[in-house]
Coordinates of C-alpha atoms in Angstrom, one line a residue:
M273 CA 0.0 0.0 0.0
G274 CA 2.8 2.3 0.9
V275 CA 4.6 1.5 -2.4
I276 CA 1.5 2.4 -4.4
E277 CA 1.1 5.8 -2.6
K278 CA 4.8 6.5 -3.1
E279 CA 4.4 5.8 -6.9
N280 CA 1.4 8.0 -7.1
Q281 CA 3.1 10.9 -5.2
T282 CA 5.7 11.7 -7.8
A283 CA 8.0 14.7 -7.8
N284 CA 6.7 16.5 -10.8
T285 CA 9.3 18.2 -12.9
E286 CA 6.7 19.5 -15.4
F287 CA 3.0 20.0 -16.0
I288 CA 0.8 19.7 -19.0
L289 CA -1.6 22.7 -19.7
L290 CA -4.8 21.3 -21.2
G291 CA -5.9 24.8 -22.2
F292 CA -8.8 24.7 -24.8
G293 CA -7.9 21.2 -26.0
D294 CA -11.6 20.3 -26.2
F295 CA -12.0 22.6 -29.2
H296 CA -9.6 20.9 -31.6
E297 CA -11.3 22.2 -34.8
M298 CA -11.3 25.8 -33.5
Q299 CA -7.6 25.9 -32.6
P300 CA -6.5 28.0 -35.6
L301 CA -9.4 30.4 -35.2
L302 CA -8.7 30.7 -31.4
F303 CA -5.0 31.4 -32.1
V304 CA -5.7 34.2 -34.6
T305 CA -8.4 35.7 -32.3
F306 CA -6.2 35.8 -29.2
L307 CA -3.1 36.9 -31.1
F308 CA -5.2 39.9 -32.4
I309 CA -6.3 40.6 -28.8
Y310 CA -2.8 40.3 -27.5
T311 CA -1.5 42.7 -30.2
I312 CA -4.2 45.3 -29.5
T313 CA -3.6 45.0 -25.7
M314 CA 0.2 45.4 -26.0
S315 CA 0.0 48.3 -28.5
G316 CA -2.7 50.2 -26.6
N317 CA -1.0 50.0 -23.2
I318 CA 2.5 50.7 -24.5
V319 CA 1.1 53.8 -26.3
I320 CA -0.5 55.0 -23.1
V321 CA 2.7 54.6 -21.1
L322 CA 4.7 56.5 -23.7
V323 CA 2.2 59.3 -24.1
I324 CA 1.9 59.8 -20.3
A325 CA 5.7 59.8 -20.0
A326 CA 6.3 62.2 -22.9
D327 CA 3.6 64.8 -22.3
H328 CA 4.0 67.1 -19.3
N329 CA 0.3 67.9 -19.4
L330 CA -0.4 64.4 -18.3
H331 CA 2.1 64.5 -15.4
T332 CA -0.7 64.5 -12.8
P333 CA -1.6 61.8 -10.1
M334 CA -4.5 60.4 -12.2
Y335 CA -2.3 59.8 -15.2
F336 CA 0.6 58.6 -13.2
L337 CA -1.7 55.9 -11.8
L338 CA -3.0 55.2 -15.2
G339 CA 0.6 54.7 -16.4
N340 CA 1.2 52.3 -13.6
L341 CA -2.0 50.4 -14.6
S342 CA -1.0 50.2 -18.2
F343 CA 2.5 49.0 -17.4
L344 CA 0.9 46.4 -15.1
E345 CA -1.4 45.2 -17.9
I346 CA 1.6 44.8 -20.2
C347 CA 3.3 42.5 -17.7
Y348 CA 0.0 40.8 -16.7
T349 CA -1.1 39.7 -20.2
S350 CA 2.5 38.8 -21.2
T351 CA 2.6 36.4 -18.3
I352 CA -0.4 34.4 -19.6
V353 CA -1.1 34.9 -23.3
P354 CA 2.1 33.9 -25.0
K355 CA 2.0 30.5 -23.4
M356 CA -1.7 30.2 -24.3
L357 CA -1.0 31.1 -27.9
R358 CA 1.7 28.4 -28.1
S359 CA -0.8 25.8 -26.8
F360 CA -3.0 26.3 -29.9
L361 CA -0.1 25.3 -32.1
T362 CA 1.1 22.2 -30.1
V363 CA -0.5 18.8 -29.3
R364 CA 0.7 19.0 -25.7
E365 CA 1.8 22.3 -24.0
V366 CA 4.3 21.4 -21.4
I367 CA 5.5 23.8 -18.7
L368 CA 8.4 23.1 -16.4
F369 CA 7.7 22.9 -12.7
M370 CA 9.8 26.1 -12.0
G371 CA 8.1 27.8 -15.0
C372 CA 4.7 27.0 -13.4
V373 CA 5.9 28.4 -10.1
A374 CA 7.1 31.6 -11.8
Q375 CA 4.0 32.0 -13.8
L376 CA 1.6 31.6 -10.8
Y377 CA 3.7 33.9 -8.6
I378 CA 3.9 36.7 -11.2
F379 CA 0.3 36.3 -12.1
G380 CA -0.8 36.4 -8.4
S381 CA 1.4 39.3 -7.6
L382 CA 0.1 41.4 -10.5
A383 CA -3.5 40.5 -9.7
V384 CA -3.1 41.7 -6.1
T385 CA -1.3 44.8 -7.3
E386 CA -4.1 45.6 -9.7
C387 CA -6.7 45.2 -6.9
L388 CA -4.9 47.7 -4.8
L389 CA -4.1 50.1 -7.7
L390 CA -7.7 50.3 -8.7
S391 CA -8.7 51.2 -5.2
V392 CA -6.0 53.9 -5.1
M393 CA -7.3 55.2 -8.4
S394 CA -10.8 55.5 -7.0
Y395 CA -9.5 57.3 -4.0
D396 CA -7.7 59.8 -6.3
R397 CA -11.0 60.4 -8.1
Y398 CA -12.8 60.8 -4.7
L399 CA -10.3 63.5 -3.6
A400 CA -10.4 65.3 -7.0
I401 CA -14.2 65.5 -7.1
C402 CA -15.2 65.7 -3.5
H403 CA -12.3 67.8 -2.1
P404 CA -10.9 69.7 -5.1
L405 CA -9.5 72.6 -3.1
S406 CA -7.3 70.4 -1.0
Y407 CA -6.6 67.9 -3.8
A408 CA -3.2 69.3 -4.7
S409 CA -1.9 69.3 -1.2
V410 CA -3.2 65.9 -0.2
M411 CA -2.5 64.0 -3.5
N412 CA 1.0 65.4 -4.2
F413 CA 3.7 63.6 -6.1
K414 CA 5.3 62.1 -2.9
V415 CA 2.0 60.7 -1.7
C416 CA 1.1 59.4 -5.1
L417 CA 4.5 57.7 -5.5
Q418 CA 4.2 56.2 -2.0
L419 CA 0.7 54.8 -2.7
A420 CA 1.8 53.3 -6.1
A421 CA 5.0 51.8 -4.5
G422 CA 2.9 50.4 -1.7
C423 CA 0.6 48.6 -4.2
W424 CA 3.5 47.0 -6.0
I425 CA 5.4 46.0 -2.9
T426 CA 2.3 44.6 -1.2
G427 CA 1.3 42.8 -4.4
F428 CA 4.6 40.9 -4.7
L429 CA 4.8 40.0 -1.0
T430 CA 1.3 38.7 -0.5
P431 CA 1.4 35.5 -2.7
I432 CA 4.7 34.2 -1.2
A433 CA 3.1 32.2 1.7
M434 CA 0.5 30.7 -0.6
M435 CA 3.2 29.8 -3.2
V436 CA 5.2 27.9 -0.5
L437 CA 2.2 26.0 0.8
T438 CA 1.0 25.1 -2.7
F439 CA 4.2 23.9 -4.2
T440 CA 5.3 21.9 -1.2
L441 CA 2.1 19.7 -1.5
P442 CA 2.6 16.2 -2.8
F443 CA 1.3 16.0 -6.4
C444 CA -0.2 12.8 -7.9
A445 CA 1.1 11.1 -11.0
S446 CA -1.3 13.2 -13.1
K447 CA 0.4 16.2 -14.6
E448 CA -2.6 17.6 -16.5
V449 CA -3.6 21.1 -15.4
G450 CA -7.2 21.8 -16.5
H451 CA -6.5 25.4 -17.4
F452 CA -4.7 27.5 -20.0
F453 CA -2.1 28.7 -17.4
C454 CA -0.8 27.5 -14.0
D455 CA -3.6 28.7 -11.8
F456 CA -4.0 28.0 -8.1
M457 CA -7.3 26.1 -8.0
P458 CA -6.5 23.6 -10.9
L459 CA -3.1 22.9 -9.3
L460 CA -4.8 22.0 -6.0
K461 CA -6.8 19.4 -7.7
L462 CA -3.6 17.5 -8.6
S463 CA -2.6 17.1 -5.0
C464 CA -2.7 13.7 -3.4
T465 CA -3.3 15.1 0.1
D466 CA -5.9 17.0 2.0
T467 CA -6.0 20.6 0.8
H468 CA -8.7 22.1 3.1
L469 CA -6.2 24.1 5.1
V470 CA -4.6 25.6 1.9
E471 CA -8.0 26.3 0.5
F472 CA -9.1 28.1 3.7
L473 CA -5.9 30.2 3.7
S474 CA -6.4 31.0 0.0
F475 CA -10.0 32.1 0.6
T476 CA -8.9 34.3 3.5
V477 CA -6.1 35.9 1.5
S478 CA -8.3 36.4 -1.5
A479 CA -11.0 38.0 0.6
C480 CA -8.5 40.5 2.1
V481 CA -6.9 41.5 -1.2
T482 CA -10.2 41.7 -3.2
L483 CA -13.1 42.4 -0.9
V484 CA -11.4 45.1 1.2
P485 CA -10.1 47.2 -1.8
F486 CA -13.5 46.6 -3.6
L487 CA -15.4 47.9 -0.6
L488 CA -13.1 50.9 -0.4
T489 CA -13.7 51.5 -4.1
L490 CA -17.5 51.3 -3.7
T491 CA -17.3 53.7 -0.7
S492 CA -15.3 56.2 -2.8
Y493 CA -17.8 56.1 -5.6
Y494 CA -20.7 56.4 -3.3
R495 CA -19.3 59.6 -1.9
I496 CA -18.5 60.7 -5.5
I497 CA -22.1 60.1 -6.6
L498 CA -23.5 62.1 -3.7
T499 CA -21.2 65.0 -4.6
I500 CA -22.1 64.9 -8.3
R501 CA -25.8 65.1 -7.5
R502 CA -25.2 68.5 -5.9
I503 CA -23.7 70.0 -9.0
P504 CA -26.2 72.3 -10.6
S505 CA -24.7 72.2 -14.1
T506 CA -25.9 69.3 -16.3
T507 CA -22.7 69.4 -18.3
G508 CA -20.6 69.1 -15.2
K509 CA -22.6 66.1 -14.1
Q510 CA -22.2 64.4 -17.4
K511 CA -18.4 65.0 -17.5
A512 CA -18.0 63.7 -14.0
F513 CA -20.2 60.6 -14.6
S514 CA -18.4 59.8 -17.8
T515 CA -15.1 59.8 -16.0
C516 CA -16.3 57.6 -13.1
S517 CA -18.8 55.2 -14.8
S518 CA -16.2 53.6 -17.1
H519 CA -13.8 53.1 -14.2
L520 CA -16.5 51.6 -12.0
L521 CA -17.6 49.3 -14.8
V522 CA -14.2 47.8 -15.3
V523 CA -13.6 47.6 -11.5
S524 CA -16.8 45.7 -11.1
I525 CA -15.9 43.2 -13.9
F526 CA -12.4 42.7 -12.6
Y527 CA -13.3 42.3 -8.9
G528 CA -16.5 40.3 -9.8
T529 CA -14.6 37.6 -11.8
I530 CA -11.8 37.4 -9.3
I531 CA -14.3 36.8 -6.5
I532 CA -16.2 34.2 -8.5
V533 CA -13.1 32.3 -9.5
Y534 CA -11.2 32.4 -6.2
G535 CA -14.0 32.7 -3.7
A536 CA -15.8 29.5 -4.6
P537 CA -14.6 26.1 -3.1
V538 CA -12.4 24.1 -5.4
G539 CA -14.8 21.2 -5.7
N540 CA -17.7 23.4 -6.7
Q541 CA -16.0 25.0 -9.7
S542 CA -16.8 24.1 -13.3
P543 CA -13.5 24.0 -15.4
A544 CA -15.3 25.5 -18.4
L545 CA -16.7 28.4 -16.4
N546 CA -13.4 28.9 -14.6
K547 CA -11.6 29.3 -17.9
A548 CA -14.3 31.6 -19.2
F549 CA -14.2 33.9 -16.2
S550 CA -10.4 33.8 -16.2
L551 CA -10.4 35.0 -19.8
L552 CA -12.2 38.2 -18.7
Y553 CA -9.6 39.4 -16.3
T554 CA -6.5 38.0 -17.9
V555 CA -7.2 38.7 -21.6
I556 CA -10.3 40.8 -22.2
S557 CA -10.0 43.4 -19.5
P558 CA -6.4 44.4 -20.3
M559 CA -7.4 45.0 -23.9
F560 CA -10.2 47.4 -23.0
N561 CA -8.4 49.2 -20.2
P562 CA -6.6 51.7 -22.5
L563 CA -9.8 52.5 -24.3
I564 CA -11.9 52.9 -21.1
Y565 CA -9.4 54.6 -18.9
S566 CA -7.5 56.8 -21.2
L567 CA -8.4 56.9 -24.9
R568 CA -11.8 58.3 -24.2
N569 CA -10.2 61.1 -22.3
K570 CA -9.8 64.4 -24.2
E571 CA -6.4 65.2 -22.8
V572 CA -5.0 61.8 -24.0
K573 CA -6.6 62.3 -27.4
D574 CA -5.0 65.7 -27.7
A575 CA -1.6 64.2 -26.7
L576 CA -2.0 61.5 -29.3
T577 CA -2.8 64.0 -32.1
L578 CA 0.2 64.7 -34.3
G579 CA 2.1 67.7 -33.1
K580 CA 0.4 67.7 -29.7
L581 CA 3.1 65.6 -28.0
Q582 CA 5.3 68.4 -26.6
V583 CA 6.8 69.5 -23.3
S584 CA 4.7 72.1 -21.6
H585 CA 4.1 73.6 -18.2
P586 CA 2.5 71.3 -15.6
P587 CA -1.3 71.9 -15.4
S588 CA -3.2 72.7 -12.3
R589 CA -3.7 69.8 -10.0
I590 CA -7.4 70.7 -9.5
P591 CA -9.4 69.0 -12.2
A592 CA -10.6 71.4 -14.8
Y593 CA -14.0 69.8 -15.1
M594 CA -14.7 69.8 -11.4
S595 CA -13.9 72.6 -9.0
L596 CA -16.4 72.5 -6.1
Q597 CA -16.5 75.0 -3.3
D598 CA -19.0 75.3 -0.4
T599 CA -21.4 78.2 -0.4
N600 CA -24.2 79.2 1.9
S601 CA -26.7 77.2 -0.2
G602 CA -24.5 74.1 -0.5
A603 CA -22.0 72.7 -3.0
Q604 CA -21.7 74.5 -6.3
G605 CA -19.9 73.2 -9.4
R606 CA -17.8 75.4 -11.7
L607 CA -16.7 74.2 -15.1

């Protein structure tokens, strides 16, 4: 009996990513589709980073955070998509054990960083819209830099404990990971031992790094909406809502899919649904982020226009579209 268990608990040196192997006939179409999405994602986010770095008009806290987000998306999608594209061209997509460790760690770190960064972005919008007169002093460059650095450092420290617990588990002889990348839940299913403790710790960590920032984001937008309702100008309301609604939509999609995928118990997850939801936050969301966060913004459009990309004096830190001040009758908006 002990011999059989020892044979089943092999020291894996590699894993096999099953990916979308069930769709054999659609492999060429899927390859072209995701290659196009990957190209658009990389191009859009690289352009955003370069534009923000080159144009001094965009050297504000909001665009600094957007630049961080775009850089994160470049790293995020490059961790997952190239390996997935290769799986469409091969019969068996093999990933080495250490490659799987590296992919899961980088993916997890960037996911945590994005959760925190989205929360900081919502806080920046809260200060800009609800407290515009003190915005420049509160959200100065030093504070903005510290918040961004805190997101990155926390993001890359958080997954370490879970990585150690996961990859010290004994894995069975089966090497087939039922996913298109080395994700946490599919790897747990390959373990030959009880994983309830690891699952509980994973749920706890996931709740801390997703629900807490998500609730902070919702709180920020709740206060923003209350402030916007007090603006007498219809144009001012529309501009403020157009800025916030897109951010809130993407935040909801990102946090929602993360919570669904990592909040449910391992045994209750459908592999097909898991892959579908994972595509939303690993492939689809990074493609739309440049459009939703930046390319719809007039200042970025101006910077992208030929001849607009030039060094100029830094703009006022108080948003031009929203300058609120208290009067005897309440909040009043000026555009």
